[in-house]
């Protein structure tokens, strides 16, 4: 068992006294000590069992297939709330400097998941236009943390500091809000990935539900309350067959636990808006891709495997049905995120109390033109000049839906969202980045 796991166990005052008492005293009080020890022990077991939803899920789960590590101990530590040391004057100075607004009417934005794919791009874009940006990320190893560290270096060069911590760490979040009166929170920290939810369900509950609630709890008590824009997912449409997907369509048939936790997030957002007057905007991202992307996503590991001469599994639906995605390029998504932030109204509550009705929105951010996965592979083959070893197989029943297709008229109306990058153009930029980042084809065995 890892020491970080032990660190999570609160020590009781009773236990502490016991260790300090003398041998004679201990003998005299042996029966009460034995009883107490028994109850302390029982308590510890209960704490271990119930403390973390992710912990209990680990008994049957393995570490992420996309990460470099495969040990359960590492999985435990990446989910623990133990954050690297924070606090102190130097740390506060870094936090303040990163969050300092440098343009007139600029925002100060807390970006959760800042070392993630979308988080990195959004942080850079905000900083570039003069907003104050403070990142927060737990650097878990769901996929190669080295890539997250590289994104962190990128942000550092733009003057953005990423606080290392988990969104479940209420003390840390409170401290950040004490230091900075954030006008906005761009909440992108999440356990992503559709298929991994069957392997490690607890991690989805931990980040997408418990973590989100913890963040909202801190936001609702903050003065001023920030406006919150956060990442939902196209997967909430689940088994919906009406195309293109409109925000008005039903979203009560999720096909994966991941989708269910994102849908839960939308309902939780409703509650915090209703009770506390928090301004909340959920963005349903449609299969976002691009440079600095996520290695667990198909376009990314297809590229890696094509270059390495390994076969790639291409899913097809029943009766050779096409599986397609409304792949959306990262720059378009960034514009959508900024548009949502810019049109977000202020939260209306203060002191943890609602003063007036507040804004509650949800938008599709897609590309409006679904592409079959087999076409994605053909584009990659052309760009990489390597023929893929295609392994066509039946769409597994592990949470995937057959297709996605966004209706974006709502986002267009509200903030002029208009994607401009087609898959061919976007993948070209991705491949260029991939080759430069991983050095050469030979080295691309990340
Ligand atoms: O749009 C979204 O909301 C979601 O988009 C992606 O989920 P997904 O569309 O499943 O993206 P990939 O895992 O990259 O899969 C893309 C396509 O490739 C297919 N695929 C995937 C893996 C594989 O081995 N073979 C294969 O054909 C999938 O069925 C899917 O049609 C992200 O992983 C989610 O985090 C995100 O929330």
PDB file of N, CA and C in Angstrom, residues 72-153:
ATOM      1  N   UNK A  72      -1.378  -0.565  -9.495  1.00  0.00           N
ATOM      2  CA  UNK A  72      -2.540  -0.045  -8.790  1.00  0.00           C
ATOM      3  C   UNK A  72      -2.104   1.018  -7.797  1.00  0.00           C
ATOM      4  N   UNK A  73      -0.926   0.847  -7.205  1.00  0.00           N
ATOM      5  CA  UNK A  73      -0.440   1.839  -6.247  1.00  0.00           C
ATOM      6  C   UNK A  73      -0.360   3.208  -6.905  1.00  0.00           C
ATOM      7  N   UNK A  74       0.122   3.227  -8.127  1.00  0.00           N
ATOM      8  CA  UNK A  74       0.246   4.523  -8.795  1.00  0.00           C
ATOM      9  C   UNK A  74      -1.134   5.073  -9.074  1.00  0.00           C
ATOM     10  N   UNK A  75      -2.088   4.196  -9.369  1.00  0.00           N
ATOM     11  CA  UNK A  75      -3.440   4.655  -9.619  1.00  0.00           C
ATOM     12  C   UNK A  75      -4.013   5.288  -8.359  1.00  0.00           C
ATOM     13  N   UNK A  76      -3.725   4.646  -7.221  1.00  0.00           N
ATOM     14  CA  UNK A  76      -4.208   5.188  -5.949  1.00  0.00           C
ATOM     15  C   UNK A  76      -3.641   6.569  -5.700  1.00  0.00           C
ATOM     16  N   UNK A  77      -2.340   6.708  -5.927  1.00  0.00           N
ATOM     17  CA  UNK A  77      -1.731   7.977  -5.587  1.00  0.00           C
ATOM     18  C   UNK A  77      -2.208   9.083  -6.522  1.00  0.00           C
ATOM     19  N   UNK A  78      -2.465   8.736  -7.780  1.00  0.00           N
ATOM     20  CA  UNK A  78      -2.886   9.795  -8.684  1.00  0.00           C
ATOM     21  C   UNK A  78      -4.288  10.263  -8.352  1.00  0.00           C
ATOM     22  N   UNK A  79      -5.048   9.437  -7.674  1.00  0.00           N
ATOM     23  CA  UNK A  79      -6.399   9.831  -7.307  1.00  0.00           C
ATOM     24  C   UNK A  79      -6.455  10.466  -5.922  1.00  0.00           C
ATOM     25  N   UNK A  80      -5.370  10.418  -5.197  1.00  0.00           N
ATOM     26  CA  UNK A  80      -5.428  10.917  -3.833  1.00  0.00           C
ATOM     27  C   UNK A  80      -5.499  12.433  -3.843  1.00  0.00           C
ATOM     28  N   UNK A  81      -5.949  12.967  -2.751  1.00  0.00           N
ATOM     29  CA  UNK A  81      -6.093  14.418  -2.661  1.00  0.00           C
ATOM     30  C   UNK A  81      -4.786  15.067  -2.282  1.00  0.00           C
ATOM     31  N   UNK A  82      -3.802  14.255  -1.986  1.00  0.00           N
ATOM     32  CA  UNK A  82      -2.536  14.803  -1.552  1.00  0.00           C
ATOM     33  C   UNK A  82      -1.969  15.644  -2.687  1.00  0.00           C
ATOM     34  N   UNK A  83      -1.803  16.914  -2.417  1.00  0.00           N
ATOM     35  CA  UNK A  83      -1.289  17.772  -3.468  1.00  0.00           C
ATOM     36  C   UNK A  83       0.136  18.128  -3.101  1.00  0.00           C
ATOM     37  N   UNK A  84       0.899  18.485  -4.113  1.00  0.00           N
ATOM     38  CA  UNK A  84       2.254  18.892  -3.803  1.00  0.00           C
ATOM     39  C   UNK A  84       2.156  20.172  -2.978  1.00  0.00           C
ATOM     40  N   UNK A  85       3.188  20.476  -2.242  1.00  0.00           N
ATOM     41  CA  UNK A  85       3.062  21.527  -1.244  1.00  0.00           C
ATOM     42  C   UNK A  85       2.609  22.842  -1.874  1.00  0.00           C
ATOM     43  N   UNK A  86       1.669  23.468  -1.226  1.00  0.00           N
ATOM     44  CA  UNK A  86       1.227  24.781  -1.675  1.00  0.00           C
ATOM     45  C   UNK A  86       1.163  25.688  -0.461  1.00  0.00           C
ATOM     46  N   UNK A  87       1.144  26.945  -0.713  1.00  0.00           N
ATOM     47  CA  UNK A  87       1.137  27.906   0.385  1.00  0.00           C
ATOM     48  C   UNK A  87       2.499  28.560   0.522  1.00  0.00           C
ATOM     49  N   UNK A  88       2.559  29.572   1.337  1.00  0.00           N
ATOM     50  CA  UNK A  88       3.818  30.303   1.515  1.00  0.00           C
ATOM     51  C   UNK A  88       3.831  31.549   0.639  1.00  0.00           C
ATOM     52  N   UNK A  89       4.685  32.467   1.003  1.00  0.00           N
ATOM     53  CA  UNK A  89       4.683  33.766   0.321  1.00  0.00           C
ATOM     54  C   UNK A  89       5.095  33.664  -1.150  1.00  0.00           C
ATOM     55  N   UNK A  90       6.128  32.857  -1.411  1.00  0.00           N
ATOM     56  CA  UNK A  90       6.600  32.743  -2.795  1.00  0.00           C
ATOM     57  C   UNK A  90       5.501  32.142  -3.680  1.00  0.00           C
ATOM     58  N   UNK A  91       4.843  31.140  -3.132  1.00  0.00           N
ATOM     59  CA  UNK A  91       3.750  30.490  -3.873  1.00  0.00           C
ATOM     60  C   UNK A  91       2.618  31.480  -4.146  1.00  0.00           C
ATOM     61  N   UNK A  92       2.254  32.240  -3.124  1.00  0.00           N
ATOM     62  CA  UNK A  92       1.171  33.227  -3.285  1.00  0.00           C
ATOM     63  C   UNK A  92       1.537  34.276  -4.333  1.00  0.00           C
ATOM     64  N   UNK A  93       2.800  34.621  -4.341  1.00  0.00           N
ATOM     65  CA  UNK A  93       3.267  35.614  -5.321  1.00  0.00           C
ATOM     66  C   UNK A  93       3.101  35.077  -6.751  1.00  0.00           C
ATOM     67  N   UNK A  94       3.451  33.825  -6.930  1.00  0.00           N
ATOM     68  CA  UNK A  94       3.316  33.203  -8.260  1.00  0.00           C
ATOM     69  C   UNK A  94       1.842  33.161  -8.678  1.00  0.00           C
ATOM     70  N   UNK A  95       0.987  32.795  -7.700  1.00  0.00           N
ATOM     71  CA  UNK A  95      -0.451  32.714  -7.978  1.00  0.00           C
ATOM     72  C   UNK A  95      -0.968  34.090  -8.405  1.00  0.00           C
ATOM     73  N   UNK A  96      -0.614  35.112  -7.644  1.00  0.00           N
ATOM     74  CA  UNK A  96      -1.103  36.470  -7.930  1.00  0.00           C
ATOM     75  C   UNK A  96      -0.592  36.976  -9.274  1.00  0.00           C
ATOM     76  N   UNK A  97       0.675  36.716  -9.516  1.00  0.00           N
ATOM     77  CA  UNK A  97       1.260  37.211 -10.761  1.00  0.00           C
ATOM     78  C   UNK A  97       0.596  36.550 -11.978  1.00  0.00           C
ATOM     79  N   UNK A  98       0.346  35.248 -11.871  1.00  0.00           N
ATOM     80  CA  UNK A  98      -0.275  34.534 -12.984  1.00  0.00           C
ATOM     81  C   UNK A  98      -1.706  35.040 -13.240  1.00  0.00           C
ATOM     82  N   UNK A  99      -2.412  35.346 -12.152  1.00  0.00           N
ATOM     83  CA  UNK A  99      -3.828  35.730 -12.277  1.00  0.00           C
ATOM     84  C   UNK A  99      -4.021  37.221 -12.552  1.00  0.00           C
ATOM     85  N   UNK A 100      -2.908  37.968 -12.613  1.00  0.00           N
ATOM     86  CA  UNK A 100      -3.029  39.436 -12.798  1.00  0.00           C
ATOM     87  C   UNK A 100      -3.608  39.782 -14.172  1.00  0.00           C
ATOM     88  N   UNK A 101      -4.625  40.624 -14.151  1.00  0.00           N
ATOM     89  CA  UNK A 101      -5.278  41.053 -15.398  1.00  0.00           C
ATOM     90  C   UNK A 101      -4.413  42.117 -16.060  1.00  0.00           C
ATOM     91  N   UNK A 102      -4.202  41.982 -17.368  1.00  0.00           N
ATOM     92  CA  UNK A 102      -3.319  42.927 -18.065  1.00  0.00           C
ATOM     93  C   UNK A 102      -4.016  43.697 -19.173  1.00  0.00           C
ATOM     94  N   UNK A 103      -5.330  43.596 -19.223  1.00  0.00           N
ATOM     95  CA  UNK A 103      -6.028  44.409 -20.225  1.00  0.00           C
ATOM     96  C   UNK A 103      -7.251  45.056 -19.571  1.00  0.00           C
ATOM     97  N   UNK A 104      -7.713  46.136 -20.161  1.00  0.00           N
ATOM     98  CA  UNK A 104      -8.895  46.816 -19.603  1.00  0.00           C
ATOM     99  C   UNK A 104     -10.086  45.892 -19.689  1.00  0.00           C
ATOM    100  N   UNK A 105     -10.864  45.823 -18.660  1.00  0.00           N
ATOM    101  CA  UNK A 105     -12.035  44.948 -18.592  1.00  0.00           C
ATOM    102  C   UNK A 105     -11.709  43.466 -18.763  1.00  0.00           C
ATOM    103  N   UNK A 106     -10.451  43.107 -18.510  1.00  0.00           N
ATOM    104  CA  UNK A 106     -10.071  41.699 -18.619  1.00  0.00           C
ATOM    105  C   UNK A 106     -10.669  40.881 -17.471  1.00  0.00           C
ATOM    106  N   UNK A 107     -10.642  39.598 -17.663  1.00  0.00           N
ATOM    107  CA  UNK A 107     -11.147  38.680 -16.629  1.00  0.00           C
ATOM    108  C   UNK A 107      -9.985  38.132 -15.814  1.00  0.00           C
ATOM    109  N   UNK A 108     -10.320  37.614 -14.648  1.00  0.00           N
ATOM    110  CA  UNK A 108      -9.344  36.744 -13.995  1.00  0.00           C
ATOM    111  C   UNK A 108      -9.982  35.354 -13.937  1.00  0.00           C
ATOM    112  N   UNK A 109      -9.316  34.411 -14.584  1.00  0.00           N
ATOM    113  CA  UNK A 109      -9.934  33.104 -14.821  1.00  0.00           C
ATOM    114  C   UNK A 109      -9.140  31.990 -14.145  1.00  0.00           C
ATOM    115  N   UNK A 110      -9.844  31.176 -13.398  1.00  0.00           N
ATOM    116  CA  UNK A 110      -9.247  29.942 -12.886  1.00  0.00           C
ATOM    117  C   UNK A 110      -9.545  28.864 -13.919  1.00  0.00           C
ATOM    118  N   UNK A 111      -8.509  28.292 -14.498  1.00  0.00           N
ATOM    119  CA  UNK A 111      -8.710  27.228 -15.492  1.00  0.00           C
ATOM    120  C   UNK A 111      -8.363  25.894 -14.842  1.00  0.00           C
ATOM    121  N   UNK A 112      -9.364  25.075 -14.590  1.00  0.00           N
ATOM    122  CA  UNK A 112      -9.080  23.743 -14.037  1.00  0.00           C
ATOM    123  C   UNK A 112      -8.749  22.806 -15.201  1.00  0.00           C
ATOM    124  N   UNK A 113      -7.873  21.859 -14.971  1.00  0.00           N
ATOM    125  CA  UNK A 113      -7.439  20.980 -16.061  1.00  0.00           C
ATOM    126  C   UNK A 113      -6.551  21.735 -17.042  1.00  0.00           C
ATOM    127  N   UNK A 114      -5.789  22.692 -16.527  1.00  0.00           N
ATOM    128  CA  UNK A 114      -4.999  23.567 -17.402  1.00  0.00           C
ATOM    129  C   UNK A 114      -3.871  22.824 -18.123  1.00  0.00           C
ATOM    130  N   UNK A 115      -3.416  21.703 -17.560  1.00  0.00           N
ATOM    131  CA  UNK A 115      -2.369  20.940 -18.254  1.00  0.00           C
ATOM    132  C   UNK A 115      -2.972  19.930 -19.221  1.00  0.00           C
ATOM    133  N   UNK A 116      -4.299  19.947 -19.329  1.00  0.00           N
ATOM    134  CA  UNK A 116      -4.969  19.062 -20.282  1.00  0.00           C
ATOM    135  C   UNK A 116      -4.951  19.670 -21.678  1.00  0.00           C
ATOM    136  N   UNK A 117      -5.501  18.934 -22.612  1.00  0.00           N
ATOM    137  CA  UNK A 117      -5.478  19.341 -24.024  1.00  0.00           C
ATOM    138  C   UNK A 117      -6.216  20.667 -24.230  1.00  0.00           C
ATOM    139  N   UNK A 118      -7.509  20.675 -23.924  1.00  0.00           N
ATOM    140  CA  UNK A 118      -8.292  21.897 -24.150  1.00  0.00           C
ATOM    141  C   UNK A 118      -7.849  22.994 -23.175  1.00  0.00           C
ATOM    142  N   UNK A 119      -7.545  22.595 -21.942  1.00  0.00           N
ATOM    143  CA  UNK A 119      -7.139  23.564 -20.916  1.00  0.00           C
ATOM    144  C   UNK A 119      -5.915  24.370 -21.314  1.00  0.00           C
ATOM    145  N   UNK A 120      -4.943  23.690 -21.893  1.00  0.00           N
ATOM    146  CA  UNK A 120      -3.721  24.386 -22.321  1.00  0.00           C
ATOM    147  C   UNK A 120      -4.033  25.421 -23.398  1.00  0.00           C
ATOM    148  N   UNK A 121      -4.774  24.998 -24.399  1.00  0.00           N
ATOM    149  CA  UNK A 121      -5.077  25.911 -25.509  1.00  0.00           C
ATOM    150  C   UNK A 121      -5.912  27.106 -25.037  1.00  0.00           C
ATOM    151  N   UNK A 122      -6.899  26.844 -24.199  1.00  0.00           N
ATOM    152  CA  UNK A 122      -7.760  27.940 -23.732  1.00  0.00           C
ATOM    153  C   UNK A 122      -6.951  28.899 -22.855  1.00  0.00           C
ATOM    154  N   UNK A 123      -6.089  28.358 -22.004  1.00  0.00           N
ATOM    155  CA  UNK A 123      -5.278  29.203 -21.117  1.00  0.00           C
ATOM    156  C   UNK A 123      -4.402  30.157 -21.925  1.00  0.00           C
ATOM    157  N   UNK A 124      -3.747  29.622 -22.938  1.00  0.00           N
ATOM    158  CA  UNK A 124      -2.870  30.458 -23.773  1.00  0.00           C
ATOM    159  C   UNK A 124      -3.685  31.563 -24.455  1.00  0.00           C
ATOM    160  N   UNK A 125      -4.840  31.194 -24.976  1.00  0.00           N
ATOM    161  CA  UNK A 125      -5.670  32.178 -25.686  1.00  0.00           C
ATOM    162  C   UNK A 125      -6.137  33.290 -24.743  1.00  0.00           C
ATOM    163  N   UNK A 126      -6.500  32.929 -23.536  1.00  0.00           N
ATOM    164  CA  UNK A 126      -6.960  33.937 -22.566  1.00  0.00           C
ATOM    165  C   UNK A 126      -5.810  34.871 -22.195  1.00  0.00           C
ATOM    166  N   UNK A 127      -4.666  34.269 -21.926  1.00  0.00           N
ATOM    167  CA  UNK A 127      -3.505  35.066 -21.525  1.00  0.00           C
ATOM    168  C   UNK A 127      -3.109  36.039 -22.629  1.00  0.00           C
ATOM    169  N   UNK A 128      -3.166  35.513 -23.843  1.00  0.00           N
ATOM    170  CA  UNK A 128      -2.750  36.318 -24.994  1.00  0.00           C
ATOM    171  C   UNK A 128      -3.586  37.591 -25.112  1.00  0.00           C
ATOM    172  N   UNK A 129      -4.838  37.521 -24.748  1.00  0.00           N
ATOM    173  CA  UNK A 129      -5.673  38.722 -24.903  1.00  0.00           C
ATOM    174  C   UNK A 129      -5.689  39.584 -23.642  1.00  0.00           C
ATOM    175  N   UNK A 130      -4.906  39.195 -22.644  1.00  0.00           N
ATOM    176  CA  UNK A 130      -4.733  40.069 -21.480  1.00  0.00           C
ATOM    177  C   UNK A 130      -5.487  39.670 -20.229  1.00  0.00           C
ATOM    178  N   UNK A 131      -6.183  38.531 -20.295  1.00  0.00           N
ATOM    179  CA  UNK A 131      -6.858  38.067 -19.077  1.00  0.00           C
ATOM    180  C   UNK A 131      -5.834  37.503 -18.097  1.00  0.00           C
ATOM    181  N   UNK A 132      -6.175  37.533 -16.821  1.00  0.00           N
ATOM    182  CA  UNK A 132      -5.353  36.855 -15.824  1.00  0.00           C
ATOM    183  C   UNK A 132      -5.749  35.383 -15.822  1.00  0.00           C
ATOM    184  N   UNK A 133      -4.771  34.507 -15.813  1.00  0.00           N
ATOM    185  CA  UNK A 133      -5.077  33.063 -15.874  1.00  0.00           C
ATOM    186  C   UNK A 133      -4.299  32.322 -14.799  1.00  0.00           C
ATOM    187  N   UNK A 134      -5.007  31.576 -13.994  1.00  0.00           N
ATOM    188  CA  UNK A 134      -4.338  30.674 -13.064  1.00  0.00           C
ATOM    189  C   UNK A 134      -4.803  29.261 -13.382  1.00  0.00           C
ATOM    190  N   UNK A 135      -3.849  28.357 -13.561  1.00  0.00           N
ATOM    191  CA  UNK A 135      -4.196  26.972 -13.863  1.00  0.00           C
ATOM    192  C   UNK A 135      -4.273  26.124 -12.601  1.00  0.00           C
ATOM    193  N   UNK A 136      -4.999  25.042 -12.714  1.00  0.00           N
ATOM    194  CA  UNK A 136      -5.059  24.043 -11.635  1.00  0.00           C
ATOM    195  C   UNK A 136      -5.101  22.680 -12.318  1.00  0.00           C
ATOM    196  N   UNK A 137      -4.271  21.774 -11.870  1.00  0.00           N
ATOM    197  CA  UNK A 137      -4.271  20.448 -12.499  1.00  0.00           C
ATOM    198  C   UNK A 137      -3.679  19.423 -11.525  1.00  0.00           C
ATOM    199  N   UNK A 138      -4.196  18.211 -11.542  1.00  0.00           N
ATOM    200  CA  UNK A 138      -3.627  17.206 -10.628  1.00  0.00           C
ATOM    201  C   UNK A 138      -2.587  16.309 -11.321  1.00  0.00           C
ATOM    202  N   UNK A 139      -2.353  16.551 -12.582  1.00  0.00           N
ATOM    203  CA  UNK A 139      -1.309  15.819 -13.331  1.00  0.00           C
ATOM    204  C   UNK A 139      -1.426  14.304 -13.152  1.00  0.00           C
ATOM    205  N   UNK A 140      -2.639  13.784 -13.184  1.00  0.00           N
ATOM    206  CA  UNK A 140      -2.771  12.335 -13.010  1.00  0.00           C
ATOM    207  C   UNK A 140      -2.217  11.592 -14.228  1.00  0.00           C
ATOM    208  N   UNK A 141      -2.037  10.291 -14.073  1.00  0.00           N
ATOM    209  CA  UNK A 141      -1.381   9.548 -15.154  1.00  0.00           C
ATOM    210  C   UNK A 141      -2.361   8.707 -15.977  1.00  0.00           C
ATOM    211  N   UNK A 142      -3.542   9.230 -16.185  1.00  0.00           N
ATOM    212  CA  UNK A 142      -4.497   8.552 -17.092  1.00  0.00           C
ATOM    213  C   UNK A 142      -3.843   8.375 -18.464  1.00  0.00           C
ATOM    214  N   UNK A 143      -3.128   9.404 -18.894  1.00  0.00           N
ATOM    215  CA  UNK A 143      -2.227   9.220 -20.036  1.00  0.00           C
ATOM    216  C   UNK A 143      -0.902   9.890 -19.697  1.00  0.00           C
ATOM    217  N   UNK A 144       0.094   9.622 -20.507  1.00  0.00           N
ATOM    218  CA  UNK A 144       1.472  10.036 -20.257  1.00  0.00           C
ATOM    219  C   UNK A 144       1.610  11.421 -19.608  1.00  0.00           C
ATOM    220  N   UNK A 145       1.964  11.476 -18.320  1.00  0.00           N
ATOM    221  CA  UNK A 145       2.091  12.773 -17.636  1.00  0.00           C
ATOM    222  C   UNK A 145       3.196  13.656 -18.235  1.00  0.00           C
ATOM    223  N   UNK A 146       4.138  13.037 -18.958  1.00  0.00           N
ATOM    224  CA  UNK A 146       5.212  13.843 -19.576  1.00  0.00           C
ATOM    225  C   UNK A 146       4.619  14.842 -20.568  1.00  0.00           C
ATOM    226  N   UNK A 147       3.561  14.439 -21.243  1.00  0.00           N
ATOM    227  CA  UNK A 147       2.905  15.351 -22.186  1.00  0.00           C
ATOM    228  C   UNK A 147       2.269  16.519 -21.425  1.00  0.00           C
ATOM    229  N   UNK A 148       1.704  16.212 -20.266  1.00  0.00           N
ATOM    230  CA  UNK A 148       1.109  17.287 -19.439  1.00  0.00           C
ATOM    231  C   UNK A 148       2.189  18.244 -18.946  1.00  0.00           C
ATOM    232  N   UNK A 149       3.345  17.671 -18.594  1.00  0.00           N
ATOM    233  CA  UNK A 149       4.462  18.515 -18.126  1.00  0.00           C
ATOM    234  C   UNK A 149       4.964  19.404 -19.262  1.00  0.00           C
ATOM    235  N   UNK A 150       4.966  18.854 -20.466  1.00  0.00           N
ATOM    236  CA  UNK A 150       5.411  19.654 -21.618  1.00  0.00           C
ATOM    237  C   UNK A 150       4.427  20.802 -21.864  1.00  0.00           C
ATOM    238  N   UNK A 151       3.138  20.508 -21.701  1.00  0.00           N
ATOM    239  CA  UNK A 151       2.140  21.586 -21.857  1.00  0.00           C
ATOM    240  C   UNK A 151       2.334  22.630 -20.760  1.00  0.00           C
ATOM    241  N   UNK A 152       2.673  22.139 -19.559  1.00  0.00           N
ATOM    242  CA  UNK A 152       2.919  23.064 -18.437  1.00  0.00           C
ATOM    243  C   UNK A 152       4.068  24.014 -18.769  1.00  0.00           C
ATOM    244  N   UNK A 153       5.139  23.470 -19.344  1.00  0.00           N
ATOM    245  CA  UNK A 153       6.277  24.326 -19.721  1.00  0.00           C
ATOM    246  C   UNK A 153       5.838  25.373 -20.736  1.00  0.00           C
TER     247      UNK A 153
END
